[in-house]
PDB file of C-alpha atoms and ligand atoms in Angstrom:
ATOM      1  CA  UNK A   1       0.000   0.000   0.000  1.00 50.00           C
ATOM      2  CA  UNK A   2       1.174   3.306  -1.076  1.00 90.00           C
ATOM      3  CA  UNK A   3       1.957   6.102   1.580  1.00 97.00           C
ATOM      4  CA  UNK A   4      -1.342   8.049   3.102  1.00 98.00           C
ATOM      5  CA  UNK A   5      -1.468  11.252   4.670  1.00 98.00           C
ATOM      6  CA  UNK A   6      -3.457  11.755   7.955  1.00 99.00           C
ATOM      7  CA  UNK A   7      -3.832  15.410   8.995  1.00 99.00           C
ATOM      8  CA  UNK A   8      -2.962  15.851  13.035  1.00 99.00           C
ATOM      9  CA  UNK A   9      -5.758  17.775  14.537  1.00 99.00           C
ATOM     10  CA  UNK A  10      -6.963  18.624  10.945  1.00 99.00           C
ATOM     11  CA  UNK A  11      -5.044  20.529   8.875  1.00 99.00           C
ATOM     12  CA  UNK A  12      -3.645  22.357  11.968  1.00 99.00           C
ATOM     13  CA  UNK A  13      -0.946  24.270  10.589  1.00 99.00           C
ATOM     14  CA  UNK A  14      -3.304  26.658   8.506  1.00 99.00           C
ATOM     15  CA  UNK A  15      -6.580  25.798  10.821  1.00 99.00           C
ATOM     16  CA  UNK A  16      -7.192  25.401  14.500  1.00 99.00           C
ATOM     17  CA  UNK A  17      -7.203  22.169  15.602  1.00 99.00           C
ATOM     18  CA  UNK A  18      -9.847  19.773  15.405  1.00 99.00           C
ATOM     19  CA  UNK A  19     -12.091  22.262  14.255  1.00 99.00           C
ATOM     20  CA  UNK A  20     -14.367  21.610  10.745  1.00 98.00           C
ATOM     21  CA  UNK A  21     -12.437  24.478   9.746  1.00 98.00           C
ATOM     22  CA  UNK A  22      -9.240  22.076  10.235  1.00 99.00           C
ATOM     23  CA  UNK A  23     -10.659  19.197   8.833  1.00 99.00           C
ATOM     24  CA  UNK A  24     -12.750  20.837   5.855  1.00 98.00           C
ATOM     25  CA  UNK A  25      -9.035  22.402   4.908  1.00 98.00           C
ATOM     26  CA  UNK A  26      -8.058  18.845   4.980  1.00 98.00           C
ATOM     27  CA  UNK A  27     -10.550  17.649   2.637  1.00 98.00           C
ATOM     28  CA  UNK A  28      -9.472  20.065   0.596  1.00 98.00           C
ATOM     29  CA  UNK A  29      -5.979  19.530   0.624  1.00 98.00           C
ATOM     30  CA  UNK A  30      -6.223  16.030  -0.590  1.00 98.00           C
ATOM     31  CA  UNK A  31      -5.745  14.376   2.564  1.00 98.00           C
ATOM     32  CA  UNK A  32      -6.008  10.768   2.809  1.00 98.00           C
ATOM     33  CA  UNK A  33      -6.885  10.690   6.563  1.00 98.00           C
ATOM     34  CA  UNK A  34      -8.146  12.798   9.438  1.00 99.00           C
ATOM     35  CA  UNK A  35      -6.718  12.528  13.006  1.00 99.00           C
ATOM     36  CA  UNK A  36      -8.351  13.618  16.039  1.00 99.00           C
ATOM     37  CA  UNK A  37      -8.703  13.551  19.839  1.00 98.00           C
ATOM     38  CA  UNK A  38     -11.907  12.982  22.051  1.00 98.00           C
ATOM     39  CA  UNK A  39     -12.896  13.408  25.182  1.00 98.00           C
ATOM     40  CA  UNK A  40     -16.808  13.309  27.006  1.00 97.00           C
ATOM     41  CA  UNK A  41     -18.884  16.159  28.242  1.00 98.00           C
ATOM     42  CA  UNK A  42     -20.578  16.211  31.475  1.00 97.00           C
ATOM     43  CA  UNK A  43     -23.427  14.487  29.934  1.00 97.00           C
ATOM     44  CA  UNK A  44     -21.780  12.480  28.371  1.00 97.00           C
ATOM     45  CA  UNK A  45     -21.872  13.476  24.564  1.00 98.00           C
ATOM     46  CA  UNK A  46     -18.520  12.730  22.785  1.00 98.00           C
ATOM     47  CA  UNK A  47     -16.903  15.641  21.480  1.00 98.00           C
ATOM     48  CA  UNK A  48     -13.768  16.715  19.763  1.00 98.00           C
ATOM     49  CA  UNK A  49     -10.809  18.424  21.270  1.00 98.00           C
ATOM     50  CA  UNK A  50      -6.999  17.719  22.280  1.00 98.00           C
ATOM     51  CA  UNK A  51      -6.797  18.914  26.080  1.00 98.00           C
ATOM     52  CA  UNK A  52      -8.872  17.715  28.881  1.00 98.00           C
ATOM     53  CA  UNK A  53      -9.567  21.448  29.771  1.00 98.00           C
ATOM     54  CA  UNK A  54     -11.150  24.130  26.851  1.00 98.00           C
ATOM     55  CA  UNK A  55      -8.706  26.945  27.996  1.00 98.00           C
ATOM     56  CA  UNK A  56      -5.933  26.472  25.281  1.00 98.00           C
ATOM     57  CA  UNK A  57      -8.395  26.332  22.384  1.00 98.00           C
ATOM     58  CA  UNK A  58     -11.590  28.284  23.131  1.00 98.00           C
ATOM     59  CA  UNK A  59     -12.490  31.631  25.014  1.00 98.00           C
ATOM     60  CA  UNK A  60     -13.685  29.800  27.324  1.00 98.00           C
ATOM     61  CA  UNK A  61     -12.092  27.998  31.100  1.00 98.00           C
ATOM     62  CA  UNK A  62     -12.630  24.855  32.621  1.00 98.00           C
ATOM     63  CA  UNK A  63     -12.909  20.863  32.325  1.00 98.00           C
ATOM     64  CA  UNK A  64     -14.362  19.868  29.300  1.00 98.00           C
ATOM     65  CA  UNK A  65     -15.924  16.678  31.634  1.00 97.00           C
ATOM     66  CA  UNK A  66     -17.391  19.700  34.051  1.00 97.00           C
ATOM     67  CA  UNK A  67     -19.101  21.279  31.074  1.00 98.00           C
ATOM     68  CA  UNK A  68     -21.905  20.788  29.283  1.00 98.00           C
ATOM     69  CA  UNK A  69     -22.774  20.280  25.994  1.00 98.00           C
ATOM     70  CA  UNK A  70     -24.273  22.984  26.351  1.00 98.00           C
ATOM     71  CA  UNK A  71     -22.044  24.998  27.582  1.00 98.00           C
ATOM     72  CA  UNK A  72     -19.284  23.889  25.427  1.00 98.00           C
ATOM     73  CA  UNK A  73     -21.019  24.564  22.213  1.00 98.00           C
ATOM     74  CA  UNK A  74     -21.222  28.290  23.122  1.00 98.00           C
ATOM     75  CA  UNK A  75     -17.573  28.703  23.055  1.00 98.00           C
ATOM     76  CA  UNK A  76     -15.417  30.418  20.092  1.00 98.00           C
ATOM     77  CA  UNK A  77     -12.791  27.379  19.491  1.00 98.00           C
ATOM     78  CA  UNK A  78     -11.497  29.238  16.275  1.00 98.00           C
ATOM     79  CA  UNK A  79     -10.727  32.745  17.423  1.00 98.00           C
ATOM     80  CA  UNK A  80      -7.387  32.046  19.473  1.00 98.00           C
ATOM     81  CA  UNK A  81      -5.517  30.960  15.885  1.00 98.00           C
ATOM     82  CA  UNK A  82      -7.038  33.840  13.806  1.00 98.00           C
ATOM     83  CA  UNK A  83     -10.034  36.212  13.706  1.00 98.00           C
ATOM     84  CA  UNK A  84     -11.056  34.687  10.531  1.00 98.00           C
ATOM     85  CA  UNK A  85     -12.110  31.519  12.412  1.00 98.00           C
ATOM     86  CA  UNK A  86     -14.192  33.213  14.872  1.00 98.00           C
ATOM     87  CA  UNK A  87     -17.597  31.152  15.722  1.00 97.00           C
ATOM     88  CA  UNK A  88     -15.606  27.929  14.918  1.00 98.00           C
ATOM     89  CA  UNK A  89     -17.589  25.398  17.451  1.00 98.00           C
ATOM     90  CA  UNK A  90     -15.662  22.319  19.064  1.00 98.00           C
ATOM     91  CA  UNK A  91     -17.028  19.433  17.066  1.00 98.00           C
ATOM     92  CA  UNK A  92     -19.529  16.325  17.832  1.00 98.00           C
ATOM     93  CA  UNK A  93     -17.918  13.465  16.652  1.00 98.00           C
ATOM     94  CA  UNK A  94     -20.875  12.859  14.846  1.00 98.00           C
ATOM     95  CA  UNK A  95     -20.450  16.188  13.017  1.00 98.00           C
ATOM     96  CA  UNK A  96     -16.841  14.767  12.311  1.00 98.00           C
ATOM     97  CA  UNK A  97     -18.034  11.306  10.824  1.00 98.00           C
ATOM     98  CA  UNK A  98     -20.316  12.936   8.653  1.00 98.00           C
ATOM     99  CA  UNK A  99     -18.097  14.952   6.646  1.00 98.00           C
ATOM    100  CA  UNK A 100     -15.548  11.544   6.800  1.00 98.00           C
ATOM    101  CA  UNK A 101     -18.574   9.883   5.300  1.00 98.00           C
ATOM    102  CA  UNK A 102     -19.896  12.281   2.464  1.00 98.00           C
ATOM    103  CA  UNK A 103     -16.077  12.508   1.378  1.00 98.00           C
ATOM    104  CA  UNK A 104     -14.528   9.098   1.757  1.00 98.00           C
ATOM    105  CA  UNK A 105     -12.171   9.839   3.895  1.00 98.00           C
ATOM    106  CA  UNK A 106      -9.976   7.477   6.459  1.00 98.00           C
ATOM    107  CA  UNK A 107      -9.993   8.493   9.759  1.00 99.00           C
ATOM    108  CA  UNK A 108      -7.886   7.871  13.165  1.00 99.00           C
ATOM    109  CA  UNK A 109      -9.805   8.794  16.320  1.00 99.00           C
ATOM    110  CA  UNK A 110      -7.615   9.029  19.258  1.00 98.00           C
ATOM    111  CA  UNK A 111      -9.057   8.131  22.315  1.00 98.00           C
ATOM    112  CA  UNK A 112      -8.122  10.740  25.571  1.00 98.00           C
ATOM    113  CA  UNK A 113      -8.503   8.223  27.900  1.00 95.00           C
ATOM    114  CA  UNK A 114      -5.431   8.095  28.776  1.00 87.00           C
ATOM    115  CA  UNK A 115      -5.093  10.518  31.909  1.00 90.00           C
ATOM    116  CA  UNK A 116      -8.902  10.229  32.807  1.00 92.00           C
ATOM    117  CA  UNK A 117     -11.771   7.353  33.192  1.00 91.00           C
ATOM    118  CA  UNK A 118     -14.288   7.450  30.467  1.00 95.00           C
ATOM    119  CA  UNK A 119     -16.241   4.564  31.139  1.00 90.00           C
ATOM    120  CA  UNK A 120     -18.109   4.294  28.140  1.00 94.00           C
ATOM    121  CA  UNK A 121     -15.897   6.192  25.681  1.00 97.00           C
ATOM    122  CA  UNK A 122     -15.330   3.436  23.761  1.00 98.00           C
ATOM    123  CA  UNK A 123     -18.855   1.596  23.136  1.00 98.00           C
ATOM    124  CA  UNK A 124     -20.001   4.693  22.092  1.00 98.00           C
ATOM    125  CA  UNK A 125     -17.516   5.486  19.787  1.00 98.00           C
ATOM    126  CA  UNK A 126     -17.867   2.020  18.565  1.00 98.00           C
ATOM    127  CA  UNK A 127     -21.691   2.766  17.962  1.00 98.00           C
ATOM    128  CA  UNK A 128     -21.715   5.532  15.842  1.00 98.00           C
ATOM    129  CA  UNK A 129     -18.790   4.165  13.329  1.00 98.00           C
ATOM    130  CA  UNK A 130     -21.185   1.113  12.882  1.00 98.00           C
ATOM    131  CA  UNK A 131     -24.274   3.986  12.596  1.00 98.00           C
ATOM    132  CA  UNK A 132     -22.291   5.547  10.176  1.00 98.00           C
ATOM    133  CA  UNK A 133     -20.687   2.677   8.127  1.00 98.00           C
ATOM    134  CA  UNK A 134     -17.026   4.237   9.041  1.00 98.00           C
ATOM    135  CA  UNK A 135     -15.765   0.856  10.829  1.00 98.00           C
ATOM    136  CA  UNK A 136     -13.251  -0.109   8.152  1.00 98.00           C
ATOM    137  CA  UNK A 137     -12.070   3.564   7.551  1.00 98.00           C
ATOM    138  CA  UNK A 138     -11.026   4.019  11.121  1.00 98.00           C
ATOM    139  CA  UNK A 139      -8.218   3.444  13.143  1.00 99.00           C
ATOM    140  CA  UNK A 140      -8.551   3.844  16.987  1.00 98.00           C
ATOM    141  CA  UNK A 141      -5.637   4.639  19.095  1.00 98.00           C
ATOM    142  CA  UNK A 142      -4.699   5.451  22.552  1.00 98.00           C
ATOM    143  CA  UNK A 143      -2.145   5.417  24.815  1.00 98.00           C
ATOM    144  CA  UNK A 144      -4.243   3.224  27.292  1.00 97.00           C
ATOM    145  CA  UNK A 145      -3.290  -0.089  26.164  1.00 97.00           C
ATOM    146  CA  UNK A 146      -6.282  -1.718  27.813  1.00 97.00           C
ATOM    147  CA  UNK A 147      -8.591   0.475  26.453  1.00 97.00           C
ATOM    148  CA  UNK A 148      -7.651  -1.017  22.679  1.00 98.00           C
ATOM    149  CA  UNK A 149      -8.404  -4.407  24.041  1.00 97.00           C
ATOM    150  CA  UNK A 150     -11.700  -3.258  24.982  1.00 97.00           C
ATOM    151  CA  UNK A 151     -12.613  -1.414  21.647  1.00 98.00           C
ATOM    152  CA  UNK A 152     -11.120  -4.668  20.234  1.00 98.00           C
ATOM    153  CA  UNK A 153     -13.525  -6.902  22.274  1.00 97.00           C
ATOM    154  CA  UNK A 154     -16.407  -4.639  20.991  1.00 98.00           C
ATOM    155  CA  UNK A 155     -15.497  -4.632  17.454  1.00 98.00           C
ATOM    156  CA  UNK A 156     -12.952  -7.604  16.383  1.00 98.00           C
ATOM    157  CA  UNK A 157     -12.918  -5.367  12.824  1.00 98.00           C
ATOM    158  CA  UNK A 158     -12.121  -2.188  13.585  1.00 98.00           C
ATOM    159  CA  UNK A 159      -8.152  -1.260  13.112  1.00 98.00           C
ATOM    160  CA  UNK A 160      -7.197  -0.352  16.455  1.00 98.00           C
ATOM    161  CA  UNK A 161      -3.198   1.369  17.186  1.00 98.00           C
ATOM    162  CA  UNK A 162      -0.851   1.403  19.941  1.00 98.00           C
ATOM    163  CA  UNK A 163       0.515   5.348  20.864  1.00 98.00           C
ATOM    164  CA  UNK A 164       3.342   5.424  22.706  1.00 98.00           C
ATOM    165  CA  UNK A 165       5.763   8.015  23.121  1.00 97.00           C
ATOM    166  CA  UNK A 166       9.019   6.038  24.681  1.00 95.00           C
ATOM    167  CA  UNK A 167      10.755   3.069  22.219  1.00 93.00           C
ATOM    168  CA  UNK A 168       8.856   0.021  23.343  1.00 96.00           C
ATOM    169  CA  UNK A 169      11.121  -3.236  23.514  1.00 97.00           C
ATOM    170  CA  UNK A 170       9.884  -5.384  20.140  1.00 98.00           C
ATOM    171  CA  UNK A 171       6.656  -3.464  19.979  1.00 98.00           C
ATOM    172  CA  UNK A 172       5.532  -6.153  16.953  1.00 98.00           C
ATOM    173  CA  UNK A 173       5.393  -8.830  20.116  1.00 98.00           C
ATOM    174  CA  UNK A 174       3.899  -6.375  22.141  1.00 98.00           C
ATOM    175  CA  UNK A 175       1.474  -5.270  19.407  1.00 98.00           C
ATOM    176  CA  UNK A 176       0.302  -8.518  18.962  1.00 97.00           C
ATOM    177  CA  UNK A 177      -0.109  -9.437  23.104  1.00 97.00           C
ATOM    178  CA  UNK A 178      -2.299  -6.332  23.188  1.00 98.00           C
ATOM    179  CA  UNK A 179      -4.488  -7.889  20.160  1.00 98.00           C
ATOM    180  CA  UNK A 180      -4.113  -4.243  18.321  1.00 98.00           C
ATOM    181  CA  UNK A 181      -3.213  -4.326  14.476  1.00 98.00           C
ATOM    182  CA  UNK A 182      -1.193  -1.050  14.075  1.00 98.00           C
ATOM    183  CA  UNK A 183       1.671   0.947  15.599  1.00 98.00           C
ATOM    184  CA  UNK A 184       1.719   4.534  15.855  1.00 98.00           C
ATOM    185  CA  UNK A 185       4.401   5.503  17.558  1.00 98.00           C
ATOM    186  CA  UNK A 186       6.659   8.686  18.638  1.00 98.00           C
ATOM    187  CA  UNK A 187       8.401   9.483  15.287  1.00 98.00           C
ATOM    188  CA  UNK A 188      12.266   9.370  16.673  1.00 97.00           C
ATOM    189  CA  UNK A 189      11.301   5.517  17.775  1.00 97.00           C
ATOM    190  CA  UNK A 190      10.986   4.600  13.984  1.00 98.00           C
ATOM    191  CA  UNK A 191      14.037   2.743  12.624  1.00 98.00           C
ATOM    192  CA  UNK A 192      15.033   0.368   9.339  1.00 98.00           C
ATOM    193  CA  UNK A 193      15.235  -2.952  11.752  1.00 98.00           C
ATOM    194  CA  UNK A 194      11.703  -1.699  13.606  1.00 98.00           C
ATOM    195  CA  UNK A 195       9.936  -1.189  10.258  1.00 98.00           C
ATOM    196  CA  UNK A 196      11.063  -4.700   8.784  1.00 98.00           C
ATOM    197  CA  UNK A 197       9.843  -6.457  11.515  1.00 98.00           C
ATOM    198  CA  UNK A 198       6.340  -4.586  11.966  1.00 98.00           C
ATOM    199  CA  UNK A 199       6.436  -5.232   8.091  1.00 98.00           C
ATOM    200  CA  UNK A 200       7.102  -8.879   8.906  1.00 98.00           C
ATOM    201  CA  UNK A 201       4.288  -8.881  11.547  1.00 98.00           C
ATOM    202  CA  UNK A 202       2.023  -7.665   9.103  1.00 98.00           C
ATOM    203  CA  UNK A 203       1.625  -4.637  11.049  1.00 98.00           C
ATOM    204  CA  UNK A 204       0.797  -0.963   9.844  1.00 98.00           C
ATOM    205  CA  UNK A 205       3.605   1.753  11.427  1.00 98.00           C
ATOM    206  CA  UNK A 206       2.405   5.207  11.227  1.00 98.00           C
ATOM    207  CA  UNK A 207       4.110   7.735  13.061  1.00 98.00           C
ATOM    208  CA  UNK A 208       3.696  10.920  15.035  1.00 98.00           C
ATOM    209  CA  UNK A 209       3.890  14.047  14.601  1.00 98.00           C
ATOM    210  CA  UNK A 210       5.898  14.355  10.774  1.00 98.00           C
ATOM    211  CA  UNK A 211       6.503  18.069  10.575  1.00 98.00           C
ATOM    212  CA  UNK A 212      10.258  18.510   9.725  1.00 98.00           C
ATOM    213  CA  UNK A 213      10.988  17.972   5.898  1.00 98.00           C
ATOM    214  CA  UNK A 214      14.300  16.038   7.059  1.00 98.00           C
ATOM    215  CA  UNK A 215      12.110  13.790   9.126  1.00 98.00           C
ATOM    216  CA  UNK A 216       9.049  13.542   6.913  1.00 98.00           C
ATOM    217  CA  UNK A 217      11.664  12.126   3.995  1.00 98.00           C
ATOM    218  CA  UNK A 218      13.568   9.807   6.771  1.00 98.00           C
ATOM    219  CA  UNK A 219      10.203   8.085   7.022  1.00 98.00           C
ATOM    220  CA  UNK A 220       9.032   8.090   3.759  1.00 98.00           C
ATOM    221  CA  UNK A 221      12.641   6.593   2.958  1.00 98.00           C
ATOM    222  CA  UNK A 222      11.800   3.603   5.525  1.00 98.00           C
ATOM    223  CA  UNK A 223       8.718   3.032   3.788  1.00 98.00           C
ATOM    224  CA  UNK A 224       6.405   3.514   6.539  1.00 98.00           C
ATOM    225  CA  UNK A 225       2.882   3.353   6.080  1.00 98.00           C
ATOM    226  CA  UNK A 226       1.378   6.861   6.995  1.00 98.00           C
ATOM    227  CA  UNK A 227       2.635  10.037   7.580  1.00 98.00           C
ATOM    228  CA  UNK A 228       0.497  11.963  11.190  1.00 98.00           C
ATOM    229  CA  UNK A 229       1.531  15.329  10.410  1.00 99.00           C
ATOM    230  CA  UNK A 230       0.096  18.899  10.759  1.00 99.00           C
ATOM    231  CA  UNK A 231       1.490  20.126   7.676  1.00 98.00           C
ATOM    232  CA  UNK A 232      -0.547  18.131   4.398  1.00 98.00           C
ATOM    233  CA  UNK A 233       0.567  20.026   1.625  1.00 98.00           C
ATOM    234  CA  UNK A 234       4.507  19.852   2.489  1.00 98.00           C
ATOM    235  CA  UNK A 235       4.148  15.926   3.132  1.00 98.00           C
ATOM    236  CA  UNK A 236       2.825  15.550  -0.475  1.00 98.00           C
ATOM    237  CA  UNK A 237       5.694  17.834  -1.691  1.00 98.00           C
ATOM    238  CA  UNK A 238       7.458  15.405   0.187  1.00 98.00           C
ATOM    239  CA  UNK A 239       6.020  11.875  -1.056  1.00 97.00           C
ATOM    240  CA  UNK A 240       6.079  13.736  -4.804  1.00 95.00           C
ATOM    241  CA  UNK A 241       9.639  14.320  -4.816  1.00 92.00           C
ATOM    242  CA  UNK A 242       9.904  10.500  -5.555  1.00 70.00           C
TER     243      UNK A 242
HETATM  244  O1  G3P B   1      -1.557  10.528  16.583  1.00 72.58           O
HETATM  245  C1  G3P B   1      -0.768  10.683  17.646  1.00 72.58           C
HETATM  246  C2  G3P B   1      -0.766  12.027  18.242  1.00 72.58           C
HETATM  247  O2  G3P B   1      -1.914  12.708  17.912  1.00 72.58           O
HETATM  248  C3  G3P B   1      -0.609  11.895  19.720  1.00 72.58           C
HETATM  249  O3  G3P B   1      -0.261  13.078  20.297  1.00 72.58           O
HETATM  250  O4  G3P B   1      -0.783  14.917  21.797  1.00 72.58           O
HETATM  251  O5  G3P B   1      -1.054  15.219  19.358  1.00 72.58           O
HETATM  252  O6  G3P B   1      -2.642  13.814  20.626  1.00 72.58           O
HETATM  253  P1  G3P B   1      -1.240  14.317  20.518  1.00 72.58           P
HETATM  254 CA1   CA B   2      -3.983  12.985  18.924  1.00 72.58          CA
END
């Protein structure tokens, strides 16, 4: 399979971040993929953003699980990167899979689970990919290994990836003890020997975050299956150098 491009965040280098804004700029850029991060309101509806609190991205302070939907839909998540984003909403995953839907797109939702207890984050996410026919565009990753075995238990089809940020000892072996069928994986952890054998293992290695040219064409050298980066137009500059 040829190289794919998944936009981190959305296009988030023109764009802020998992926004439609991001993601509509990613459509339009010819990216392959979408990445992007959830996390659960106070009532529970699953919604997209990076951090666990809105302060960073929107006009707005607090816990994202402490607010509403309510209350989180009211706030201007497009203003801090540029005034011409202002009114940009944080997205409903549902909003998300919609556009992934109408334009084909492949998509890799990362699960914030990592550093807080969603107890259901991952049926429901589960649910609306089947609602929305999206299961075999998606990848699901996380850093909380167990979580993956549970999204794995609720869907045996889904493509489900390892994040880690450290170099894992033989992550193929540990890849496959986990049950997941992907590796994303902090970008400086990617080497020749670590490629061949998640090659061997039949295993898809897609690294984070590709936004250094030097890096984006060590990687593409290695032959690694997908680029994560923020910057979509200079990875295809990149891949068409040849
Ligand atoms: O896809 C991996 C990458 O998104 C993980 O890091 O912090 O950007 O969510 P972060
Ligand atoms: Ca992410």
């Amino acid at each position: 399979m040829s190289l794919q491009v998944y936009a981190h965040r959305g296009y988030s280098a023109v764009a802020p971040e998992n926004t439609m804004a991001a993601f509509q700029r990613a459509v339009d850029a010819g990216a392959h993929g979408i990445e992007l991060d959830l996390h659960l309101t106070k009532d529970d509806e699953v919604v997209v953003i990076h951090d666990e609190t809105v302060g960073r991205t929107t006009d707005g302070k607090g816990r994202v699980r402490e607010l509403t939907l309510d209350e989180l839909r009211q706030l201007d998540a497009g203003s801090w990167f540029g005034e011409e984003f202002k009114g940009e909403k944080i997205p409903l995953l549902s909003e998300v899979l919609t556009l992934v839907a109408e334009k084909g797109l492949l998509v890799n939702i990362e699960l914030k689970n990592n550093k807080i207890a969603y107890a259901n984050l991952e049926s429901k996410v589960i649910t609306m990919l089947q609602e929305y026919d999206l299961v075999h565009r998606t990848v699901i990753s996380s850093f909380d290994h167990y979580s993956l075995r549970k999204v794995k238990e609720l869907c045996p089809d889904v493509d489900t990836a390892i994040l880690y940020m450290a170099n894992l000892f033989e992550p193929w072996e540990y890849a496959r003890k986990v049950g997941v069928t992907s590796i994303h994986p902090y970008r400086p952890t990617v080497v020749e020997s670590m490629v061949a054998k998640c090659r061997e293992y039949n295993l898809p290695v897609r690294p984070f975050t590709i936004n250094q040219v030097k890096e984006m064409r060590r990687l593409i050298g290695l032959g690694v299956d997908a680029l994560i980066t923020d910057k979509v137009e200079q990875a295809f500059t990149e891949l068409n150098r040849g």
